[in-house]
mmCIF file of C-alpha atoms in Angstrom:
data_model
loop_
_atom_site.group_PDB
_atom_site.id
_atom_site.type_symbol
_atom_site.label_atom_id
_atom_site.label_comp_id
_atom_site.label_asym_id
_atom_site.label_seq_id
_atom_site.Cartn_x
_atom_site.Cartn_y
_atom_site.Cartn_z
ATOM 1 C CA MET A 215 -178.886 -50.169 -83.891
ATOM 2 C CA THR A 216 -181.805 -49.664 -81.480
ATOM 3 C CA THR A 217 -185.168 -48.221 -82.348
ATOM 4 C CA GLU A 218 -184.412 -45.222 -80.147
ATOM 5 C CA ALA A 219 -181.231 -44.562 -82.120
ATOM 6 C CA PHE A 220 -183.079 -44.603 -85.427
ATOM 7 C CA ARG A 221 -185.731 -42.296 -84.034
ATOM 8 C CA GLY A 222 -183.011 -39.930 -82.818
ATOM 9 C CA GLN A 223 -181.459 -39.808 -86.278
ATOM 10 C CA ASP A 224 -184.839 -39.052 -87.880
ATOM 11 C CA GLN A 225 -185.406 -36.190 -85.472
ATOM 12 C CA GLU A 226 -181.943 -34.789 -86.134
ATOM 13 C CA HIS A 227 -182.560 -35.016 -89.880
ATOM 14 C CA ALA A 228 -185.846 -33.137 -89.528
ATOM 15 C CA ARG A 229 -183.959 -30.218 -87.964
ATOM 16 C CA GLN A 230 -181.632 -29.817 -90.972
ATOM 17 C CA PRO A 231 -182.440 -27.061 -93.565
ATOM 18 C CA THR A 232 -183.550 -28.380 -96.913
ATOM 19 C CA HIS A 233 -181.775 -25.810 -99.144
ATOM 20 C CA SER A 234 -184.168 -26.794 -101.909
ATOM 21 C CA TYR A 235 -182.562 -24.466 -104.488
ATOM 22 C CA ALA A 236 -178.923 -24.064 -103.665
ATOM 23 C CA MET A 237 -178.376 -27.601 -102.378
ATOM 24 C CA GLU A 238 -179.930 -29.606 -105.173
ATOM 25 C CA GLU A 239 -176.533 -29.855 -106.851
ATOM 26 C CA ASP A 240 -174.275 -29.526 -103.846
ATOM 27 C CA THR A 241 -171.909 -32.147 -105.232
ATOM 28 C CA ASP A 242 -171.263 -30.079 -108.329
ATOM 29 C CA VAL A 243 -168.358 -27.698 -107.706
ATOM 30 C CA THR A 244 -169.609 -25.425 -110.447
ATOM 31 C CA CYS A 245 -172.858 -24.604 -108.676
ATOM 32 C CA HIS A 246 -171.375 -21.629 -106.816
ATOM 33 C CA THR A 247 -170.217 -19.974 -109.992
ATOM 34 C CA GLU A 248 -173.467 -20.578 -111.766
ATOM 35 C CA VAL A 249 -175.515 -19.071 -108.948
ATOM 36 C CA MET A 250 -173.248 -16.179 -108.126
ATOM 37 C CA ASN A 251 -172.024 -15.237 -111.566
ATOM 38 C CA GLY A 252 -174.682 -16.566 -113.863
ATOM 39 C CA LEU A 253 -178.021 -15.791 -112.249
ATOM 40 C CA ILE A 254 -177.541 -13.222 -109.529
ATOM 41 C CA ILE A 255 -176.005 -10.469 -111.584
ATOM 42 C CA SER A 256 -177.733 -7.617 -109.779
ATOM 43 C CA HIS A 257 -176.048 -8.141 -106.409
ATOM 44 C CA ASN A 258 -172.640 -7.008 -105.258
ATOM 45 C CA VAL A 259 -170.093 -9.734 -104.629
ATOM 46 C CA LYS A 260 -166.842 -9.683 -102.747
ATOM 47 C CA ASP A 261 -163.780 -8.708 -104.705
ATOM 48 C CA HIS A 262 -161.572 -11.614 -103.693
ATOM 49 C CA THR A 263 -158.740 -10.132 -105.687
ATOM 50 C CA ASN A 264 -158.523 -7.011 -103.557
ATOM 51 C CA GLY A 265 -159.178 -7.961 -99.980
ATOM 52 C CA SER A 266 -162.655 -7.319 -98.691
ATOM 53 C CA ALA A 267 -163.480 -4.476 -101.056
ATOM 54 C CA GLN A 268 -166.872 -4.763 -102.677
ATOM 55 C CA LEU A 269 -166.847 -5.158 -106.439
ATOM 56 C CA ARG A 270 -169.975 -4.906 -108.466
ATOM 57 C CA SER A 271 -170.467 -7.880 -110.758
ATOM 58 C CA LEU A 272 -171.066 -6.384 -114.172
ATOM 59 C CA PRO A 273 -171.422 -8.983 -116.935
ATOM 60 C CA ILE A 274 -171.205 -7.858 -120.511
ATOM 61 C CA SER A 275 -174.939 -8.489 -120.908
ATOM 62 C CA ALA A 276 -175.431 -5.374 -118.798
ATOM 63 C CA LEU A 277 -173.755 -3.375 -121.548
ATOM 64 C CA LYS A 278 -175.829 -4.721 -124.416
ATOM 65 C CA GLN A 279 -178.196 -1.768 -124.345
ATOM 66 C CA ASN A 280 -175.315 0.377 -125.577
ATOM 67 C CA GLY A 281 -175.381 0.755 -129.348
ATOM 68 C CA LEU A 282 -171.653 0.021 -129.702
ATOM 69 C CA LEU A 283 -172.073 -3.392 -128.124
ATOM 70 C CA GLN A 284 -175.225 -4.492 -129.899
ATOM 71 C CA THR A 285 -173.058 -5.941 -132.646
ATOM 72 C CA LEU A 286 -171.039 -7.918 -130.075
ATOM 73 C CA ALA A 287 -173.819 -9.705 -128.290
ATOM 74 C CA ALA A 288 -177.461 -10.161 -129.165
ATOM 75 C CA GLY A 289 -180.317 -9.686 -126.774
ATOM 76 C CA GLY A 290 -180.378 -8.749 -123.138
ATOM 77 C CA ASP A 291 -181.454 -10.137 -119.820
ATOM 78 C CA GLN A 292 -185.189 -9.903 -119.286
ATOM 79 C CA PRO A 293 -186.362 -8.359 -115.989
ATOM 80 C CA LYS A 294 -187.305 -10.929 -113.378
ATOM 81 C CA PRO A 295 -190.686 -10.861 -111.667
ATOM 82 C CA ALA A 296 -190.562 -9.599 -108.105
ATOM 83 C CA GLU A 297 -191.402 -13.020 -106.669
ATOM 84 C CA GLU A 298 -188.528 -14.595 -108.628
ATOM 85 C CA ASN A 299 -186.134 -12.000 -107.263
ATOM 86 C CA VAL A 300 -187.236 -12.892 -103.742
ATOM 87 C CA GLU A 301 -186.593 -16.561 -104.417
ATOM 88 C CA PHE A 302 -183.182 -15.783 -105.919
ATOM 89 C CA GLU A 303 -182.217 -13.683 -102.912
ATOM 90 C CA LYS A 304 -183.307 -16.448 -100.560
ATOM 91 C CA ALA A 305 -181.268 -19.008 -102.482
ATOM 92 C CA ARG A 306 -178.241 -16.706 -102.501
ATOM 93 C CA GLN A 307 -178.411 -16.256 -98.726
ATOM 94 C CA GLU A 308 -178.675 -20.008 -98.222
ATOM 95 C CA TRP A 309 -175.685 -20.591 -100.450
ATOM 96 C CA ASP A 310 -173.627 -17.938 -98.632
ATOM 97 C CA ALA A 311 -174.403 -19.653 -95.348
ATOM 98 C CA LEU A 312 -173.386 -23.005 -96.801
ATOM 99 C CA GLU A 313 -170.136 -21.563 -98.180
ATOM 100 C CA ASN A 314 -169.216 -20.252 -94.750
ATOM 101 C CA VAL A 315 -169.409 -23.708 -93.169
ATOM 102 C CA GLN A 316 -167.664 -25.413 -96.093
ATOM 103 C CA PRO A 317 -164.700 -23.153 -96.937
ATOM 104 C CA ALA A 318 -162.469 -25.926 -98.247
ATOM 105 C CA LEU A 319 -162.832 -28.094 -101.318
ATOM 106 C CA THR A 320 -163.575 -31.731 -100.774
ATOM 107 C CA GLU A 321 -161.455 -34.491 -102.242
ATOM 108 C CA ASP A 322 -164.239 -35.407 -104.640
ATOM 109 C CA SER A 323 -164.378 -31.931 -106.194
ATOM 110 C CA ASN A 324 -161.084 -32.379 -108.097
ATOM 111 C CA PRO A 325 -160.599 -28.750 -109.146
ATOM 112 C CA THR A 326 -158.619 -28.167 -112.309
ATOM 113 C CA LEU A 327 -155.006 -27.273 -111.597
ATOM 114 C CA ILE A 328 -153.971 -23.808 -112.663
ATOM 115 C CA ILE A 329 -151.426 -23.663 -115.451
ATOM 116 C CA SER A 330 -148.428 -21.386 -115.867
ATOM 117 C CA PHE A 331 -147.699 -19.522 -119.059
ATOM 118 C CA ASN A 332 -144.535 -21.516 -119.709
ATOM 119 C CA GLU A 333 -146.321 -24.829 -119.265
ATOM 120 C CA ALA A 334 -148.992 -23.809 -121.762
ATOM 121 C CA LEU A 335 -146.297 -22.578 -124.133
ATOM 122 C CA GLN A 336 -144.410 -25.845 -123.872
ATOM 123 C CA TYR A 337 -147.551 -27.654 -124.970
ATOM 124 C CA PHE A 338 -147.621 -25.666 -128.203
ATOM 125 C CA GLN A 339 -143.888 -26.126 -128.711
ATOM 126 C CA THR A 340 -144.334 -29.882 -128.668
ATOM 127 C CA THR A 341 -147.498 -29.911 -130.790
ATOM 128 C CA ASP A 342 -147.414 -30.331 -134.556
ATOM 129 C CA LEU A 343 -148.557 -26.969 -135.949
ATOM 130 C CA GLY A 344 -147.276 -27.612 -139.467
ATOM 131 C CA ASP A 345 -150.616 -27.038 -141.163
ATOM 132 C CA LEU A 346 -151.071 -23.711 -139.401
ATOM 133 C CA LEU A 347 -147.530 -22.558 -140.196
ATOM 134 C CA LYS A 348 -148.334 -22.800 -143.896
ATOM 135 C CA ASN A 349 -150.913 -20.041 -143.632
ATOM 136 C CA ILE A 350 -149.250 -17.441 -141.425
ATOM 137 C CA GLN A 351 -148.385 -13.917 -142.534
ATOM 138 C CA PRO A 352 -145.600 -12.850 -140.160
ATOM 139 C CA THR A 353 -144.698 -9.602 -141.971
ATOM 140 C CA ILE A 354 -146.413 -6.952 -144.045
ATOM 141 C CA ARG A 355 -146.096 -7.586 -147.761
ATOM 142 C CA ARG A 356 -144.638 -4.497 -149.428
ATOM 143 C CA THR A 357 -143.982 -3.919 -153.094
ATOM 144 C CA GLY A 358 -142.432 -1.232 -155.259
ATOM 145 C CA LEU A 359 -141.385 2.021 -153.630
ATOM 146 C CA ALA A 360 -142.827 1.000 -150.253
ATOM 147 C CA ALA A 361 -140.572 -2.053 -150.167
ATOM 148 C CA ILE A 362 -137.493 0.008 -151.084
ATOM 149 C CA THR A 363 -138.286 2.699 -148.508
ATOM 150 C CA HIS A 364 -138.831 0.113 -145.809
ATOM 151 C CA PHE A 365 -135.566 -1.612 -146.670
ATOM 152 C CA LEU A 366 -133.582 1.634 -146.543
ATOM 153 C CA PHE A 367 -135.254 3.498 -143.689
ATOM 154 C CA GLY A 368 -137.436 0.978 -141.890
ATOM 155 C CA PRO A 369 -136.743 -0.973 -138.706
ATOM 156 C CA PRO A 370 -134.139 -3.734 -138.754
ATOM 157 C CA ARG A 371 -135.105 -7.217 -139.790
ATOM 158 C CA LEU A 372 -135.600 -9.867 -137.176
ATOM 159 C CA HIS A 373 -132.537 -12.035 -136.641
ATOM 160 C CA ARG A 374 -132.643 -15.324 -138.486
ATOM 161 C CA GLU A 375 -132.413 -17.391 -135.286
ATOM 162 C CA LEU A 376 -135.634 -15.767 -134.014
ATOM 163 C CA LEU A 377 -137.771 -16.489 -137.066
ATOM 164 C CA GLU A 378 -138.883 -19.903 -135.836
ATOM 165 C CA GLU A 379 -140.048 -18.441 -132.532
ATOM 166 C CA ARG A 380 -141.920 -15.667 -134.310
ATOM 167 C CA ASP A 381 -143.601 -18.116 -136.669
ATOM 168 C CA LEU A 382 -144.659 -20.339 -133.782
ATOM 169 C CA VAL A 383 -146.460 -17.395 -132.256
ATOM 170 C CA PHE A 384 -148.401 -16.690 -135.409
ATOM 171 C CA ALA A 385 -149.307 -20.373 -135.617
ATOM 172 C CA ILE A 386 -150.627 -20.338 -132.034
ATOM 173 C CA ALA A 387 -152.659 -17.323 -133.024
ATOM 174 C CA GLN A 388 -154.508 -19.474 -135.527
ATOM 175 C CA CYS A 389 -155.309 -22.268 -133.077
ATOM 176 C CA HIS A 390 -158.910 -22.715 -132.022
ATOM 177 C CA VAL A 391 -160.055 -23.691 -128.541
ATOM 178 C CA ASP A 392 -160.285 -27.486 -128.354
ATOM 179 C CA ASN A 393 -162.522 -28.862 -125.604
ATOM 180 C CA SER A 394 -160.759 -32.227 -125.806
ATOM 181 C CA GLN A 395 -157.368 -30.701 -124.902
ATOM 182 C CA PRO A 396 -156.806 -30.509 -121.130
ATOM 183 C CA VAL A 397 -154.263 -27.707 -121.575
ATOM 184 C CA HIS A 398 -156.828 -25.536 -123.363
ATOM 185 C CA MET A 399 -159.369 -26.089 -120.601
ATOM 186 C CA ARG A 400 -156.804 -25.392 -117.884
ATOM 187 C CA VAL A 401 -155.935 -22.067 -119.528
ATOM 188 C CA LEU A 402 -159.584 -21.007 -119.498
ATOM 189 C CA GLN A 403 -160.088 -22.104 -115.897
ATOM 190 C CA THR A 404 -156.887 -20.385 -114.754
ATOM 191 C CA ILE A 405 -157.845 -17.057 -116.304
ATOM 192 C CA TYR A 406 -161.262 -17.169 -114.671
ATOM 193 C CA LYS A 407 -159.978 -18.202 -111.248
ATOM 194 C CA ARG A 408 -157.162 -15.664 -111.134
ATOM 195 C CA LEU A 409 -159.425 -12.767 -112.067
ATOM 196 C CA ILE A 410 -162.375 -13.736 -109.878
ATOM 197 C CA GLY A 411 -160.284 -15.073 -107.018
ATOM 198 C CA SER A 412 -162.118 -18.400 -106.936
ATOM 199 C CA ARG A 413 -160.783 -21.865 -106.166
ATOM 200 C CA LEU A 414 -163.746 -23.592 -107.800
ATOM 201 C CA ASP A 415 -164.006 -24.602 -111.430
ATOM 202 C CA CYS A 416 -166.628 -22.944 -113.581
ATOM 203 C CA PRO A 417 -168.679 -24.558 -116.360
ATOM 204 C CA ARG A 418 -167.251 -24.592 -119.871
ATOM 205 C CA TYR A 419 -170.301 -22.644 -121.079
ATOM 206 C CA GLY A 420 -172.414 -20.139 -119.210
ATOM 207 C CA ALA A 421 -173.215 -16.510 -118.438
ATOM 208 C CA HIS A 422 -170.371 -16.384 -115.904
ATOM 209 C CA TRP A 423 -167.940 -15.766 -118.789
ATOM 210 C CA GLU A 424 -169.698 -12.456 -119.381
ATOM 211 C CA ASN A 425 -168.663 -11.412 -115.871
ATOM 212 C CA ILE A 426 -165.020 -11.288 -116.975
ATOM 213 C CA GLY A 427 -165.841 -9.492 -120.179
ATOM 214 C CA PHE A 428 -166.503 -12.061 -122.884
ATOM 215 C CA GLN A 429 -169.422 -11.438 -125.209
ATOM 216 C CA GLY A 430 -171.425 -14.542 -124.442
ATOM 217 C CA THR A 431 -171.490 -17.973 -122.919
ATOM 218 C CA ASP A 432 -168.526 -19.334 -124.909
ATOM 219 C CA PRO A 433 -165.167 -17.480 -124.794
ATOM 220 C CA ALA A 434 -164.005 -19.291 -127.933
ATOM 221 C CA THR A 435 -166.366 -17.246 -130.094
ATOM 222 C CA ASP A 436 -164.465 -14.047 -129.231
ATOM 223 C CA LEU A 437 -161.094 -15.301 -130.482
ATOM 224 C CA ARG A 438 -161.711 -14.906 -134.194
ATOM 225 C CA GLY A 439 -159.075 -12.219 -134.616
ATOM 226 C CA THR A 440 -156.405 -13.541 -132.271
ATOM 227 C CA GLY A 441 -156.824 -17.286 -131.968
ATOM 228 C CA PHE A 442 -155.545 -18.952 -128.831
ATOM 229 C CA LEU A 443 -152.919 -16.225 -128.473
ATOM 230 C CA GLY A 444 -155.656 -13.998 -127.081
ATOM 231 C CA LEU A 445 -155.983 -16.405 -124.161
ATOM 232 C CA MET A 446 -152.227 -16.897 -123.846
ATOM 233 C CA HIS A 447 -151.671 -13.180 -123.379
ATOM 234 C CA THR A 448 -154.359 -12.980 -120.706
ATOM 235 C CA LEU A 449 -152.823 -16.039 -119.044
ATOM 236 C CA TYR A 450 -149.441 -14.317 -118.952
ATOM 237 C CA PHE A 451 -151.066 -11.173 -117.540
ATOM 238 C CA VAL A 452 -152.701 -12.974 -114.613
ATOM 239 C CA MET A 453 -149.918 -15.486 -113.888
ATOM 240 C CA ASP A 454 -146.912 -13.164 -113.789
ATOM 241 C CA PRO A 455 -146.639 -11.950 -110.171
ATOM 242 C CA GLU A 456 -145.506 -8.475 -111.288
ATOM 243 C CA THR A 457 -148.385 -7.877 -113.678
ATOM 244 C CA LEU A 458 -151.190 -9.634 -111.787
ATOM 245 C CA PRO A 459 -151.957 -6.589 -109.566
ATOM 246 C CA LEU A 460 -152.281 -4.444 -112.694
ATOM 247 C CA ALA A 461 -154.546 -7.029 -114.330
ATOM 248 C CA ARG A 462 -156.809 -6.979 -111.288
ATOM 249 C CA ASP A 463 -156.815 -3.174 -111.217
ATOM 250 C CA ILE A 464 -157.918 -3.095 -114.837
ATOM 251 C CA TYR A 465 -160.527 -5.753 -114.191
ATOM 252 C CA LYS A 466 -161.829 -3.733 -111.248
ATOM 253 C CA LEU A 467 -162.118 -0.626 -113.412
ATOM 254 C CA SER A 468 -163.963 -2.685 -116.036
ATOM 255 C CA GLN A 469 -166.659 -3.290 -113.394
ATOM 256 C CA HIS A 470 -167.078 0.415 -112.602
ATOM 257 C CA PRO A 471 -170.717 1.615 -112.588
ATOM 258 C CA THR A 472 -170.092 4.233 -115.312
ATOM 259 C CA GLN A 473 -166.614 3.506 -116.721
ATOM 260 C CA ASN A 474 -167.242 -0.178 -117.295
ATOM 261 C CA PHE A 475 -165.990 -2.051 -120.354
ATOM 262 C CA PRO A 476 -165.673 -5.738 -121.345
ATOM 263 C CA PHE A 477 -162.308 -6.767 -119.865
ATOM 264 C CA SER A 478 -161.676 -9.847 -122.017
ATOM 265 C CA VAL A 479 -162.889 -8.326 -125.277
ATOM 266 C CA MET A 480 -160.623 -5.344 -124.650
ATOM 267 C CA SER A 481 -157.744 -7.683 -123.837
ATOM 268 C CA ILE A 482 -158.200 -9.426 -127.172
ATOM 269 C CA ASN A 483 -157.981 -6.034 -128.865
ATOM 270 C CA MET A 484 -154.686 -5.373 -127.064
ATOM 271 C CA THR A 485 -153.395 -8.686 -128.430
ATOM 272 C CA ARG A 486 -154.544 -7.708 -131.911
ATOM 273 C CA ILE A 487 -152.643 -4.411 -131.680
ATOM 274 C CA ALA A 488 -149.510 -6.129 -130.372
ATOM 275 C CA LEU A 489 -149.661 -8.644 -133.213
ATOM 276 C CA GLN A 490 -149.939 -5.913 -135.818
ATOM 277 C CA VAL A 491 -146.963 -4.022 -134.377
ATOM 278 C CA LEU A 492 -144.941 -7.240 -134.478
ATOM 279 C CA ARG A 493 -146.036 -7.891 -138.063
ATOM 280 C CA GLU A 494 -144.938 -4.390 -139.061
ATOM 281 C CA GLU A 495 -141.500 -5.243 -137.574
ATOM 282 C CA ALA A 496 -141.626 -2.360 -135.105
ATOM 283 C CA LEU A 497 -140.614 -4.753 -132.314
ATOM 284 C CA SER A 498 -137.744 -6.377 -134.215
ATOM 285 C CA LYS A 499 -135.052 -4.155 -132.718
ATOM 286 C CA GLU A 500 -136.077 -4.969 -129.158
ATOM 287 C CA CYS A 501 -136.463 -8.670 -129.993
ATOM 288 C CA ASN A 502 -132.974 -8.710 -131.489
ATOM 289 C CA ARG A 503 -131.537 -6.947 -128.457
ATOM 290 C CA ARG A 504 -133.065 -9.405 -126.016
ATOM 291 C CA GLN A 505 -132.774 -12.399 -128.333
ATOM 292 C CA GLN A 506 -136.361 -13.451 -127.814
ATOM 293 C CA VAL A 507 -139.728 -12.720 -129.328
ATOM 294 C CA VAL A 508 -142.211 -14.116 -126.851
ATOM 295 C CA GLY A 509 -141.056 -12.128 -123.836
ATOM 296 C CA VAL A 510 -141.009 -8.880 -125.784
ATOM 297 C CA LEU A 511 -144.469 -9.430 -127.228
ATOM 298 C CA ASN A 512 -145.918 -10.356 -123.847
ATOM 299 C CA GLU A 513 -144.571 -7.186 -122.272
ATOM 300 C CA PHE A 514 -145.764 -5.095 -125.196
ATOM 301 C CA TYR A 515 -149.263 -6.518 -124.794
ATOM 302 C CA VAL A 516 -149.244 -5.546 -121.100
ATOM 303 C CA ALA A 517 -147.806 -2.115 -121.942
ATOM 304 C CA THR A 518 -150.607 -1.558 -124.456
ATOM 305 C CA TYR A 519 -153.276 -2.517 -121.945
ATOM 306 C CA LEU A 520 -151.614 -0.246 -119.373
ATOM 307 C CA HIS A 521 -151.767 2.656 -121.817
ATOM 308 C CA LEU A 522 -155.470 2.061 -122.435
ATOM 309 C CA TYR A 523 -156.090 1.730 -118.681
ATOM 310 C CA GLN A 524 -154.409 5.067 -117.977
ATOM 311 C CA LEU A 525 -156.373 6.856 -120.683
ATOM 312 C CA TRP A 526 -159.635 5.257 -119.609
ATOM 313 C CA LYS A 527 -159.224 5.992 -115.916
ATOM 314 C CA THR A 528 -157.727 9.473 -115.923
ATOM 315 C CA GLN A 529 -159.949 10.839 -118.690
ATOM 316 C CA GLN A 530 -163.131 9.283 -117.329
ATOM 317 C CA LYS A 531 -163.851 7.317 -120.497
ATOM 318 C CA THR A 532 -166.961 5.193 -120.948
ATOM 319 C CA ILE A 533 -167.916 2.420 -123.339
ATOM 320 C CA ALA A 534 -169.247 5.070 -125.730
ATOM 321 C CA ASP A 535 -165.643 6.257 -126.177
ATOM 322 C CA SER A 536 -164.228 2.788 -126.857
ATOM 323 C CA GLY A 537 -163.773 3.181 -130.600
ATOM 324 C CA PHE A 538 -161.873 6.447 -130.276
ATOM 325 C CA VAL A 539 -159.739 5.190 -127.390
ATOM 326 C CA LEU A 540 -158.806 1.994 -129.233
ATOM 327 C CA LYS A 541 -157.791 3.980 -132.285
ATOM 328 C CA GLU A 542 -155.675 6.335 -130.186
ATOM 329 C CA VAL A 543 -153.984 3.443 -128.373
ATOM 330 C CA GLU A 544 -153.285 1.618 -131.631
ATOM 331 C CA LEU A 545 -151.735 4.640 -133.337
ATOM 332 C CA PHE A 546 -149.581 5.448 -130.328
ATOM 333 C CA ALA A 547 -148.428 1.839 -129.983
ATOM 334 C CA LYS A 548 -147.365 1.625 -133.616
ATOM 335 C CA LYS A 549 -145.437 4.893 -133.513
ATOM 336 C CA ASN A 550 -143.885 4.530 -130.052
ATOM 337 C CA PRO A 551 -143.239 0.855 -129.249
ATOM 338 C CA LYS A 552 -140.038 1.615 -127.356
ATOM 339 C CA GLN A 553 -141.744 4.290 -125.268
ATOM 340 C CA MET A 554 -144.598 1.897 -124.495
ATOM 341 C CA LEU A 555 -142.172 -0.640 -123.060
ATOM 342 C CA ARG A 556 -140.388 2.094 -121.090
ATOM 343 C CA ARG A 557 -143.650 3.228 -119.543
ATOM 344 C CA LEU A 558 -144.432 -0.283 -118.407
ATOM 345 C CA GLU A 559 -140.958 -0.694 -116.907
ATOM 346 C CA VAL A 560 -141.224 2.538 -114.912
ATOM 347 C CA PHE A 561 -144.801 1.753 -113.873
ATOM 348 C CA LEU A 562 -143.789 -1.627 -112.432
ATOM 349 C CA LYS A 563 -140.700 -0.131 -110.829
ATOM 350 C CA GLU A 564 -142.766 2.542 -109.061
ATOM 351 C CA ARG A 565 -145.275 -0.065 -107.941
ATOM 352 C CA ARG A 566 -142.504 -2.258 -106.512
ATOM 353 C CA ALA A 567 -141.241 0.773 -104.600
ATOM 354 C CA GLY A 568 -144.660 1.130 -102.993
ATOM 355 C CA GLY A 569 -145.641 4.402 -104.640
ATOM 356 C CA ILE A 570 -148.655 5.287 -106.777
ATOM 357 C CA PRO A 571 -147.560 4.915 -110.410
ATOM 358 C CA ARG A 572 -148.029 8.021 -112.481
ATOM 359 C CA GLY A 573 -150.805 8.002 -115.028
ATOM 360 C CA THR A 574 -153.301 6.191 -112.785
ATOM 361 C CA SER A 575 -154.679 9.106 -110.784
ATOM 362 C CA PRO A 576 -158.470 8.941 -110.494
ATOM 363 C CA ASP A 577 -158.587 12.757 -110.456
ATOM 364 C CA PRO A 578 -161.464 13.685 -112.799
ATOM 365 C CA GLN A 579 -159.549 16.855 -113.750
ATOM 366 C CA ALA A 580 -156.763 14.748 -115.260
ATOM 367 C CA GLN A 581 -158.047 15.202 -118.766
ATOM 368 C CA GLN A 582 -154.716 15.214 -120.546
ATOM 369 C CA PRO A 583 -153.431 12.051 -122.245
ATOM 370 C CA SER A 584 -151.529 9.858 -119.825
ATOM 371 C CA PRO A 585 -148.064 11.386 -119.464
ATOM 372 C CA SER A 586 -144.835 9.712 -120.326
ATOM 373 C CA LEU A 587 -143.498 7.794 -117.396
ATOM 374 C CA GLY A 588 -139.934 8.796 -118.174
ATOM 375 C CA GLU A 589 -136.924 6.927 -119.408
ATOM 376 C CA ARG A 590 -136.524 3.299 -118.588
ATOM 377 C CA GLY A 591 -133.890 2.671 -115.946
ATOM 378 C CA ALA A 592 -131.685 -0.321 -116.268
ATOM 379 C CA ARG A 593 -133.468 -3.162 -114.557
ATOM 380 C CA ALA A 594 -131.389 -4.866 -111.946
ATOM 381 C CA GLY A 595 -130.312 -8.137 -113.456
ATOM 382 C CA THR A 596 -131.973 -7.495 -116.788
ATOM 383 C CA GLY A 597 -130.308 -10.408 -118.454
ATOM 384 C CA GLN A 598 -131.264 -12.743 -115.644
ATOM 385 C CA GLY A 599 -134.805 -11.432 -115.634
ATOM 386 C CA SER A 600 -135.155 -12.059 -119.337
ATOM 387 C CA LYS A 601 -133.834 -15.570 -119.004
ATOM 388 C CA GLY A 602 -136.046 -16.249 -116.022
ATOM 389 C CA LYS A 603 -139.103 -15.443 -118.156
ATOM 390 C CA GLU A 604 -137.635 -16.885 -121.324
ATOM 391 C CA MET A 605 -140.447 -18.029 -123.559
ATOM 392 C CA HIS A 606 -140.581 -18.991 -127.148
ATOM 393 C CA PHE A 607 -143.727 -17.703 -128.704
ATOM 394 C CA THR A 608 -145.323 -14.493 -129.920
ATOM 395 C CA GLY A 609 -148.038 -13.145 -132.106
ATOM 396 C CA VAL A 610 -151.684 -13.544 -132.941
ATOM 397 C CA CYS A 611 -153.707 -14.955 -135.756
ATOM 398 C CA ASP A 612 -153.794 -13.246 -139.109
ATOM 399 C CA LEU A 613 -156.404 -10.571 -139.633
ATOM 400 C CA PRO A 614 -158.282 -10.269 -142.907
ATOM 401 C CA PRO A 615 -156.435 -7.700 -145.073
ATOM 402 C CA ASP A 616 -159.423 -5.382 -145.204
ATOM 403 C CA MET A 617 -159.631 -5.285 -141.402
ATOM 404 C CA GLU A 618 -155.995 -4.697 -140.547
ATOM 405 C CA GLY A 619 -155.277 -1.440 -138.785
ATOM 406 C CA GLU A 620 -158.867 -0.801 -137.744
ATOM 407 C CA ALA A 621 -159.593 0.008 -134.135
ATOM 408 C CA ARG A 622 -162.629 -1.937 -133.069
ATOM 409 C CA LEU A 623 -164.098 -4.188 -130.428
ATOM 410 C CA ILE A 624 -163.601 -7.630 -131.926
#
């Protein structure tokens, strides 16, 4: 190459922006998440899940000043000096400009493939969970008069052929997150991507997990009461095409300036409630009717979260009300499991028809508890629908006896 050619290249290079902050790790696909969701928490970001609507990024650290959440996460973000904020804003603008000229992933980025619920379930079905199965408590232990009353007047027992499926669920609920298992990591990445609307992987640890409502930098620490089932339920929520819009609506409400709440922590509480209702055998009749446990439990989890969402939105609840709302949702779910499932069915049916489902009006005057959504119509092709979503798992990990039945943020 000639001297003039080399000189021309040097001059062209001198015209290129340095991007000293945002570009120093431009080969790392996680850089975008770390900058946008870890550091710049005071700026609005695009809500990729709902078109171009602006969604305020509200990590759980922003809630730590509230007394109810001080037991969930320690400390808070320290205010940044003004000059640091200027530098952060400059870096953010540079990164936005870079993202606009590089919209597609490169071959070297190798993003983690999303995983379906059934694929994750199949992993557990083919994994030896024998040690965990020894410690499960799938039903409430009753003695004396309570046992006799339950036998005579309680719900029907689960069919024998469904016991293995039920027990598998409780075993999954005792599984811990294993960083060496690709399936575990894919579940975490899928949940994050589907909620945020990102195609890029995020780091295993970091403040970005707070943006989707975990307590800290490691989601695994929030799964004490539900085990991996807490993640499996969220995975089902965001991967089922019928429930994904609802999941994103709830996530959007969780980012509200005044009605905010930790989405993932609340989701884990919905799993805990669903597990307890299953353990009390209140779902046995529906499981027997449909001849599956996993599908029923998944839908009941979604129905429970829907009920909380309706209460929270229509009654203008805030994080200060979380304890009372959780208790109300738990009591209603235990007493009315069939009605909960009916409400979900009607809600999804109305949404498919293009209407505004009842119980989700943002009217501040809607101060009454979310109304019943009516009787459940026969779903077209119910049997086929059940088989299409046929899964073989249910449940959550066992709660300490002295904590069962309590409404709380785990």
